[in-house]
Amino acid sequence: MPALLTLITHNWYDIRDLSNLSGKIEQLIRDANGPGWLVFVVSALLGAAGIVSFIGVAAIINIWIERRVVGRMQSRLGPNRAGPFGLLQPVADAMKLMQKEVLQPKVADGLVFSLAPIAFTVPGILVMAVLPWGRNMALANVDAGVIFILALTSLGALAVFAGGYGSNNKYALFGAMRVIAMLVTYEIPSVLALLGLVLFSGTMNLSGIVLFQAKYWTPLLLVQPLPFIIYFISSSAELNRTPADLAEAESEIAGGYHVEYSGMKFGLFYAAELINAVSVSAIIATVFLGGWWFYKLDEVVPGWMIFIGKIYAVYFLFVWTRGTLPRFRIDQLLAFAWKWMTPMAFLNLVLVAAEVLIWNETGVSAGLVLPLYAVINTAFAGALIVAWVKVMGPKFSRFPERLRYYSQIDVPSLPAVAPRMDEGAPGLTEGRSA
Amino acid sequence: MPLKSEPVEVNIGPQHPSTHGVFRMVATIDGERITDVRMVVGYLHRSMEKLAEERTYTQNIPFTDRMDYLSAINSNLGYCLAVEKLAGIEVPERATVLRVIFSELQRIASHCMATGAFINDCGAWQTPVMYTFRDREKVLDLIEMTCGARITTNYIRIGGVAFDIPDEFLPALDRLVNDDLPQRFDEYDRLLVGNEIILMRARDVGVVTPELAINASLSGPMLRSAGIAWDLRKADPYCDYDTYAFDIPVGYNGDSYDRMVIRIEEMKQSLRIIRQAVHRLTGGPHKTEVPLALRPPEGEAYARIESPKGELGFYVVSDGGPAPYRWHVRAPSLINLSVLKEMTVGQTIADAIVTLGSIDINVGEVDR
Amino acid sequence: MPPDLLLAAIRLEHVLVLGALLFSIGILIALSKRNAVGVLMGVELMLNAVNVTLIAFARFVVSPRPLDGQVFAIFVITVAAAEAAVALALAVAVYRHRETVNIDEIDLLRW
Amino acid sequence: MITDTGIVVAFYVIGITTVASALMVAAVRDLIHAVLFLVLSFVGVAGIYVVLSADFVAVAQILIYAGAISVLLVFAVMLTPAGDRRNSETAFRAPAAVLAGLVLAVTVFVIYDTNWRIASHGQFGATAASLGRAFFKPYIVPFEVASVLLVAAMVGAIALTQEEGEDGAA
């Protein structure tokens, strides 16, 4: 007990890297001759508690952020009644959802219907476990971390499909089939985009990618702009957010896969969508923006705070696109992935491979080669996009010509119609009295 | 051999986010593609035409408010014109100008709503609808300032208008017409007209050919998008519209996109008309006094106006009594809707929603 | 009780038995299902069972190149992916021509 | 031999789940349910890989089996009409069960009969990097053959599903 007290009193301020704290706890258990598995269990529990509490808070905060930011974009205020600045609005929403009756259609596929929201929530949380929150702060430092996150993001779509199929509703089935089609399509560009980064940084370990960026003082976004665009678009398709929210498509299929869900089951879908958005933002923040590293700042500010800041910077981008853009049609969205993003990602991959080869073979210093590559890749991305727009851009049968304006119009003279009254039609008053 | 699939019937509406009320569209679909559409109307039928036969001519004006509740003043105007034609009532100069100002204001409000709702149907997450609502609110503020109501105004009466404009009206109108709205419409141009996704979603979607448009007796933006220059304000002028200088925007392709652009352009033209009308405001009475229980001579009259949705016609038959013998409405929403099947078959569900949004129906007017 | 049946440790045999169970369930599914997709699911399960044994050998058995098991497993996964794609394409093609995916009705050697 | 209590417990929990869900694939009546149980089984197998410290293979398993193949299966099931979605058996059910039982019996006998050369420590660094080196040094030819196979499979799948007489335009 005294040892625990010392632990708290001596280390409470050490928030720079929370792994210090858990290291201290492990040391404490070892000193007390605790069993080996206890160390694992305690550190795993600590990490899990940290991540789950972050996600819980983030899901609640994000509802507020999303509604406030979008409200500002839509020239209105957003929630501002419950609590200061409307901060308690998500709590009120959650309480309302909990009180609502959870309805389940009689024809629904009970088990699938009930498990889908839960299965949808899990991948988003699991992604957080492999992300590095600080120099030593990764709960599971998986070697093939990049593939791990790709695998997990594809699992969520399966849960969405299960929900849509289990509802046994035509609209829900539409949403489910759209999700599957989008998953199959957008998995490819997102894998290819991240593959370029893996090639460039030479590691699939997410901590390794961050360390690479910290070592060369270069966020990979600067060196690899095209994969960022591709990954951003494909992940917003996988996240079901406008302009690719086809699985919900409120205005078309009335909510899509969750049209039959109500109460807290719907709430879980809603929360899981926000959690997945945070997860993807965190992935982008890690691999493109350098995670916990930010030049010299991470020596002063705790790395995880920088990381959270970056997560929300990316999340703002998601909210922004959601607040601005209309929705694609499903065939347009799929064609966009196949005809635009997949070939672009392949070309980018070839370029990156050549660059890495040149860098390795010549051994030029990073200070010279990275700015050069940044310029080359940005120019390449720009040129590629422009070329693709030229070649593949939407060709409308009659592209908008300006409207014609008429200040005078011809009125065709109609053939004179003989008034019917003259032909001995029944008098009006007679009809009235009848 | 194509993959065989089973046709599925999907009920779009009567409770659906994008059917603009309680319109129901039974779509037979093959995958995502529509093979057949059946329209079901009548969920909002309130039997107005029959009820009107039991009420006096003046009492019937509120019914017209509740037909196309998004452009109530235009409906009022059409009905009052018909009754005035029937009873031979002269309208004072000031009242005519006021009618022009308010019906153009109402046109802006209605087109704002139509444009915003259309983009919402394209899937933008509420943003355009909020933008256009913001501007519609300002217009409605002016209407409220004058007659106290925002939606169901009951403003235009037989023989004139119900109230004269208050003193603060003209400065507010000047601000709106010369400062606020032109900026807003430029904003719409930037936000909507060149938007790549809207182009992809609305171009060549829901195409109406000129032949179909004429044969189906379409009117309003639906007709003009098909490339036919027809506007009753020019073709059959009422309220001295022929003396105002304004243009009729006409599209080429007859698709949903053209209809949206035409609506935005028409709002700009409405501003032009209002600017001219303000200078014509002379003194004088704002209405001719007519007896409450108006008894027009026996006969019939048809008056038509260019409402935001198209040709809104009122056919009023009098038997000399205080109530109309027959009162029929040529509702543009209903007639424009009649080509929905031709427009949507062969397209996807998403296109059908966009097409329906671009027709700009108002179920209150469809069902009456 | 022989020591290798004890549950206190994972031995090679335990993992192999797991693989054998999965494999025989796969056989059961592949041979008895009426739907072509169902048959494919059984085959995938059998491939998985083989992978489990491969990984187990890589982990437990003395070998000059201990990575071989995992490398082989990855090859198996690759082949399984290719096989699934082709088999499902076949199922779709057969369905298009015969309007059935029930394998006991697909008895012509042609379509 | 792995003796760490936590890992042993994890192995048994995951193993039982995997086998149970594989059995459910055979037992459930709805083909979509079968696919979902199959996904659970695939994920369980990935868990077994993790227990056997083959992280990369586990991740690849989730990505390809749970992510891709199951989605393909769902696609194939949904492309067939609703009437064919019963997960029913042919008349070969009993012989198949007998055969499966025999295979199981023989395999288990062989497993316990063989004298395996168990490594005493059995730990090795099976990282993604070392796997990559293995692929590109000793296994470069099979690796290239596999990629050719994938391309051939892709082309074959496209050719098989292409509608005759048109260029696949929907």
GROMACS .gro file of C-alpha atoms in nm, chain A residues 69-311:
model
  243
   69VAL     CA    1  -1.907   2.267  -3.673
   70VAL     CA    2  -2.162   2.162  -3.929
   71GLY     CA    3  -2.405   2.408  -3.774
   72ARG     CA    4  -2.155   2.686  -3.825
   73MET     CA    5  -2.101   2.575  -4.184
   74GLN     CA    6  -2.474   2.579  -4.240
   75SER     CA    7  -2.502   2.930  -4.098
   76ARG     CA    8  -2.687   2.824  -3.789
   77LEU     CA    9  -2.586   2.779  -3.429
   78GLY     CA   10  -2.601   2.410  -3.362
   79PRO     CA   11  -2.696   2.270  -3.022
   80ASN     CA   12  -2.668   2.543  -2.762
   81ARG     CA   13  -2.934   2.477  -2.501
   82ALA     CA   14  -2.826   2.181  -2.291
   83GLY     CA   15  -2.542   2.290  -2.068
   84PRO     CA   16  -2.278   2.552  -2.150
   85PHE     CA   17  -2.240   2.588  -2.529
   86GLY     CA   18  -2.472   2.291  -2.565
   87LEU     CA   19  -2.200   2.062  -2.435
   88LEU     CA   20  -2.449   1.839  -2.261
   89GLN     CA   21  -2.647   1.784  -2.579
   90PRO     CA   22  -2.484   1.443  -2.654
   91VAL     CA   23  -2.567   1.333  -2.300
   92ALA     CA   24  -2.925   1.437  -2.350
   93ASP     CA   25  -2.934   1.257  -2.684
   94ALA     CA   26  -2.793   0.941  -2.529
   95MET     CA   27  -3.045   0.952  -2.247
   96LYS     CA   28  -3.325   0.995  -2.494
   97LEU     CA   29  -3.202   0.701  -2.699
   98MET     CA   30  -3.175   0.481  -2.393
   99GLN     CA   31  -3.530   0.554  -2.294
  100LYS     CA   32  -3.663   0.465  -2.634
  101GLU     CA   33  -3.809   0.128  -2.702
  102VAL     CA   34  -3.583  -0.102  -2.894
  103LEU     CA   35  -3.801  -0.228  -3.172
  104GLN     CA   36  -3.723  -0.533  -3.373
  105PRO     CA   37  -3.922  -0.624  -3.681
  106LYS     CA   38  -4.106  -0.953  -3.657
  107VAL     CA   39  -3.945  -1.077  -3.978
  108ALA     CA   40  -3.597  -0.967  -3.876
  109ASP     CA   41  -3.320  -1.217  -3.840
  110GLY     CA   42  -3.297  -1.188  -3.463
  111LEU     CA   43  -2.938  -1.287  -3.392
  112VAL     CA   44  -2.783  -1.105  -3.686
  113PHE     CA   45  -3.000  -0.803  -3.618
  114SER     CA   46  -2.886  -0.780  -3.257
  115LEU     CA   47  -2.520  -0.857  -3.305
  116ALA     CA   48  -2.459  -0.621  -3.595
  117PRO     CA   49  -2.434  -0.296  -3.396
  118ILE     CA   50  -2.194  -0.458  -3.153
  119ALA     CA   51  -1.982  -0.608  -3.426
  120PHE     CA   52  -1.975  -0.269  -3.594
  121THR     CA   53  -1.828  -0.104  -3.285
  122VAL     CA   54  -1.540  -0.346  -3.228
  123PRO     CA   55  -1.304  -0.278  -3.523
  124GLY     CA   56  -1.293   0.094  -3.458
  125ILE     CA   57  -1.182   0.035  -3.103
  126LEU     CA   58  -0.931  -0.233  -3.199
  127VAL     CA   59  -0.759   0.001  -3.443
  128MET     CA   60  -0.675   0.230  -3.155
  129ALA     CA   61  -0.479  -0.047  -2.984
  130VAL     CA   62  -0.205  -0.061  -3.246
  131LEU     CA   63  -0.161   0.312  -3.292
  132PRO     CA   64   0.135   0.472  -3.118
  133TRP     CA   65   0.012   0.739  -2.879
  134GLY     CA   66   0.362   0.838  -2.774
  135ARG     CA   67   0.719   0.726  -2.821
  136ASN     CA   68   0.655   0.410  -2.618
  137MET     CA   69   0.282   0.434  -2.589
  138ALA     CA   70   0.144   0.166  -2.818
  139LEU     CA   71  -0.074  -0.090  -2.647
  140ALA     CA   72   0.011  -0.355  -2.907
  141ASN     CA   73   0.313  -0.278  -3.118
  142VAL     CA   74   0.208  -0.508  -3.400
  143ASP     CA   75   0.475  -0.569  -3.658
  144ALA     CA   76   0.237  -0.567  -3.952
  145GLY     CA   77   0.038  -0.279  -3.809
  146VAL     CA   78  -0.057  -0.129  -4.143
  147ILE     CA   79  -0.209  -0.452  -4.265
  148PHE     CA   80  -0.378  -0.494  -3.930
  149ILE     CA   81  -0.561  -0.164  -3.957
  150LEU     CA   82  -0.656  -0.238  -4.316
  151ALA     CA   83  -0.795  -0.575  -4.212
  152LEU     CA   84  -0.996  -0.418  -3.933
  153THR     CA   85  -1.144  -0.138  -4.137
  154SER     CA   86  -1.281  -0.396  -4.379
  155LEU     CA   87  -1.448  -0.592  -4.099
  156GLY     CA   88  -1.676  -0.303  -4.010
  157ALA     CA   89  -1.845  -0.319  -4.348
  158LEU     CA   90  -1.930  -0.682  -4.288
  159ALA     CA   91  -2.111  -0.582  -3.970
  160VAL     CA   92  -2.301  -0.318  -4.163
  161PHE     CA   93  -2.398  -0.582  -4.414
  162ALA     CA   94  -2.516  -0.808  -4.134
  163GLY     CA   95  -2.731  -0.528  -3.995
  164GLY     CA   96  -2.884  -0.454  -4.331
  165TYR     CA   97  -2.945  -0.816  -4.413
  166GLY     CA   98  -3.078  -0.899  -4.069
  167SER     CA   99  -3.336  -0.620  -4.082
  168ASN     CA  100  -3.512  -0.801  -4.366
  169ASN     CA  101  -3.616  -0.472  -4.518
  170LYS     CA  102  -3.577  -0.373  -4.880
  171TYR     CA  103  -3.419  -0.040  -4.802
  172ALA     CA  104  -3.185  -0.200  -4.551
  173LEU     CA  105  -3.084  -0.463  -4.804
  174PHE     CA  106  -3.007  -0.188  -5.051
  175GLY     CA  107  -2.778  -0.029  -4.796
  176ALA     CA  108  -2.619  -0.365  -4.720
  177MET     CA  109  -2.545  -0.445  -5.082
  178ARG     CA  110  -2.407  -0.098  -5.140
  179VAL     CA  111  -2.175  -0.141  -4.843
  180ILE     CA  112  -2.042  -0.467  -4.979
  181ALA     CA  113  -1.987  -0.321  -5.325
  182MET     CA  114  -1.813  -0.018  -5.180
  183LEU     CA  115  -1.597  -0.232  -4.954
  184VAL     CA  116  -1.475  -0.450  -5.239
  185THR     CA  117  -1.401  -0.144  -5.446
  186TYR     CA  118  -1.244   0.094  -5.201
  187GLU     CA  119  -1.030  -0.162  -5.024
  188ILE     CA  120  -0.795  -0.168  -5.321
  189PRO     CA  121  -0.703   0.201  -5.349
  190SER     CA  122  -0.670   0.235  -4.974
  191VAL     CA  123  -0.434  -0.064  -4.955
  192LEU     CA  124  -0.232   0.069  -5.246
  193ALA     CA  125  -0.213   0.416  -5.093
  194LEU     CA  126  -0.081   0.285  -4.764
  195LEU     CA  127   0.153   0.049  -4.948
  196GLY     CA  128   0.333   0.349  -5.094
  197LEU     CA  129   0.395   0.480  -4.744
  198VAL     CA  130   0.516   0.141  -4.628
  199LEU     CA  131   0.759   0.130  -4.917
  200PHE     CA  132   0.883   0.476  -4.844
  201SER     CA  133   0.931   0.436  -4.473
  202GLY     CA  134   1.049   0.080  -4.503
  203THR     CA  135   0.835  -0.057  -4.224
  204MET     CA  136   0.484  -0.180  -4.165
  205ASN     CA  137   0.508  -0.103  -3.799
  206LEU     CA  138   0.306   0.205  -3.716
  207SER     CA  139   0.552   0.317  -3.449
  208GLY     CA  140   0.823   0.266  -3.706
  209ILE     CA  141   0.643   0.490  -3.955
  210VAL     CA  142   0.612   0.763  -3.695
  211LEU     CA  143   0.977   0.725  -3.597
  212PHE     CA  144   1.071   0.751  -3.963
  213GLN     CA  145   0.889   1.081  -3.988
  214ALA     CA  146   1.040   1.202  -3.663
  215LYS     CA  147   1.387   1.104  -3.777
  216TYR     CA  148   1.372   1.299  -4.100
  217TRP     CA  149   1.150   1.578  -3.967
  218THR     CA  150   0.907   1.522  -4.252
  219PRO     CA  151   0.541   1.437  -4.223
  220LEU     CA  152   0.479   1.186  -4.499
  221LEU     CA  153   0.193   1.404  -4.619
  222LEU     CA  154   0.450   1.638  -4.769
  223VAL     CA  155   0.634   1.362  -4.951
  224GLN     CA  156   0.327   1.160  -5.047
  225PRO     CA  157   0.038   1.393  -5.120
  226LEU     CA  158  -0.140   1.165  -5.365
  227PRO     CA  159  -0.178   0.869  -5.126
  228PHE     CA  160  -0.319   1.110  -4.872
  229ILE     CA  161  -0.589   1.219  -5.113
  230ILE     CA  162  -0.660   0.863  -5.221
  231TYR     CA  163  -0.669   0.727  -4.869
  232PHE     CA  164  -0.883   1.013  -4.747
  233ILE     CA  165  -1.140   0.957  -5.019
  234SER     CA  166  -1.146   0.581  -4.990
  235SER     CA  167  -1.169   0.590  -4.615
  236SER     CA  168  -1.456   0.833  -4.630
  237ALA     CA  169  -1.623   0.582  -4.859
  238GLU     CA  170  -1.555   0.306  -4.610
  239LEU     CA  171  -1.676   0.525  -4.327
  240ASN     CA  172  -2.006   0.594  -4.502
  241ARG     CA  173  -1.969   0.966  -4.481
  242THR     CA  174  -2.092   1.216  -4.738
  243PRO     CA  175  -2.007   1.233  -5.031
  244ALA     CA  176  -2.005   0.855  -5.010
  245ASP     CA  177  -2.274   0.785  -4.752
  246LEU     CA  178  -2.455   0.559  -4.995
  247ALA     CA  179  -2.525   0.291  -4.741
  248GLU     CA  180  -2.735   0.531  -4.537
  249ALA     CA  181  -2.839   0.769  -4.813
  250GLU     CA  182  -3.100   0.936  -4.600
  251SER     CA  183  -3.262   1.104  -4.899
  252GLU     CA  184  -3.270   0.794  -5.120
  253ILE     CA  185  -3.308   0.481  -4.916
  254ALA     CA  186  -3.419   0.648  -4.596
  255GLY     CA  187  -3.136   0.544  -4.370
  256GLY     CA  188  -3.033   0.228  -4.549
  257TYR     CA  189  -2.891  -0.043  -4.331
  258HIS     CA  190  -3.009   0.110  -4.004
  259VAL     CA  191  -3.358   0.197  -4.117
  260GLU     CA  192  -3.511  -0.061  -3.882
  261TYR     CA  193  -3.294   0.014  -3.583
  262SER     CA  194  -3.420   0.218  -3.294
  263GLY     CA  195  -3.327   0.306  -2.942
  264MET     CA  196  -2.984   0.218  -2.817
  265LYS     CA  197  -2.914  -0.021  -3.102
  266PHE     CA  198  -2.940   0.271  -3.336
  267GLY     CA  199  -2.740   0.473  -3.087
  268LEU     CA  200  -2.465   0.215  -3.106
  269PHE     CA  201  -2.455   0.240  -3.483
  270TYR     CA  202  -2.445   0.615  -3.454
  271ALA     CA  203  -2.169   0.611  -3.195
  272ALA     CA  204  -1.973   0.348  -3.385
  273GLU     CA  205  -1.979   0.561  -3.694
  274LEU     CA  206  -1.822   0.842  -3.498
  275ILE     CA  207  -1.572   0.603  -3.340
  276ASN     CA  208  -1.474   0.471  -3.680
  277ALA     CA  209  -1.433   0.826  -3.802
  278VAL     CA  210  -1.199   0.894  -3.512
  279SER     CA  211  -1.010   0.573  -3.581
  280VAL     CA  212  -0.956   0.658  -3.943
  281SER     CA  213  -0.859   1.012  -3.849
  282ALA     CA  214  -0.609   0.861  -3.608
  283ILE     CA  215  -0.470   0.634  -3.880
  284ILE     CA  216  -0.428   0.929  -4.113
  285ALA     CA  217  -0.275   1.135  -3.835
  286THR     CA  218  -0.030   0.854  -3.765
  287VAL     CA  219   0.087   0.762  -4.110
  288PHE     CA  220   0.059   1.096  -4.286
  289LEU     CA  221   0.099   1.361  -4.019
  290GLY     CA  222   0.356   1.200  -3.794
  291GLY     CA  223   0.144   1.084  -3.501
  292TRP     CA  224   0.277   1.198  -3.168
  293TRP     CA  225   0.570   1.380  -3.324
  294PHE     CA  226   0.564   1.745  -3.413
  295TYR     CA  227   0.908   1.893  -3.469
  296LYS     CA  228   1.042   1.999  -3.128
  297LEU     CA  229   0.702   2.030  -2.971
  298ASP     CA  230   0.684   1.669  -2.858
  299GLU     CA  231   0.969   1.735  -2.616
  300VAL     CA  232   0.757   1.988  -2.431
  301VAL     CA  233   0.401   1.871  -2.480
  302PRO     CA  234   0.299   1.510  -2.414
  303GLY     CA  235   0.302   1.318  -2.738
  304TRP     CA  236  -0.051   1.187  -2.699
  305MET     CA  237  -0.184   1.540  -2.674
  306ILE     CA  238  -0.020   1.628  -3.006
  307PHE     CA  239  -0.166   1.309  -3.146
  308ILE     CA  240  -0.515   1.395  -3.031
  309GLY     CA  241  -0.475   1.740  -3.178
  310LYS     CA  242  -0.381   1.588  -3.512
  311ILE     CA  243  -0.669   1.342  -3.494
   0.00000   0.00000   0.00000
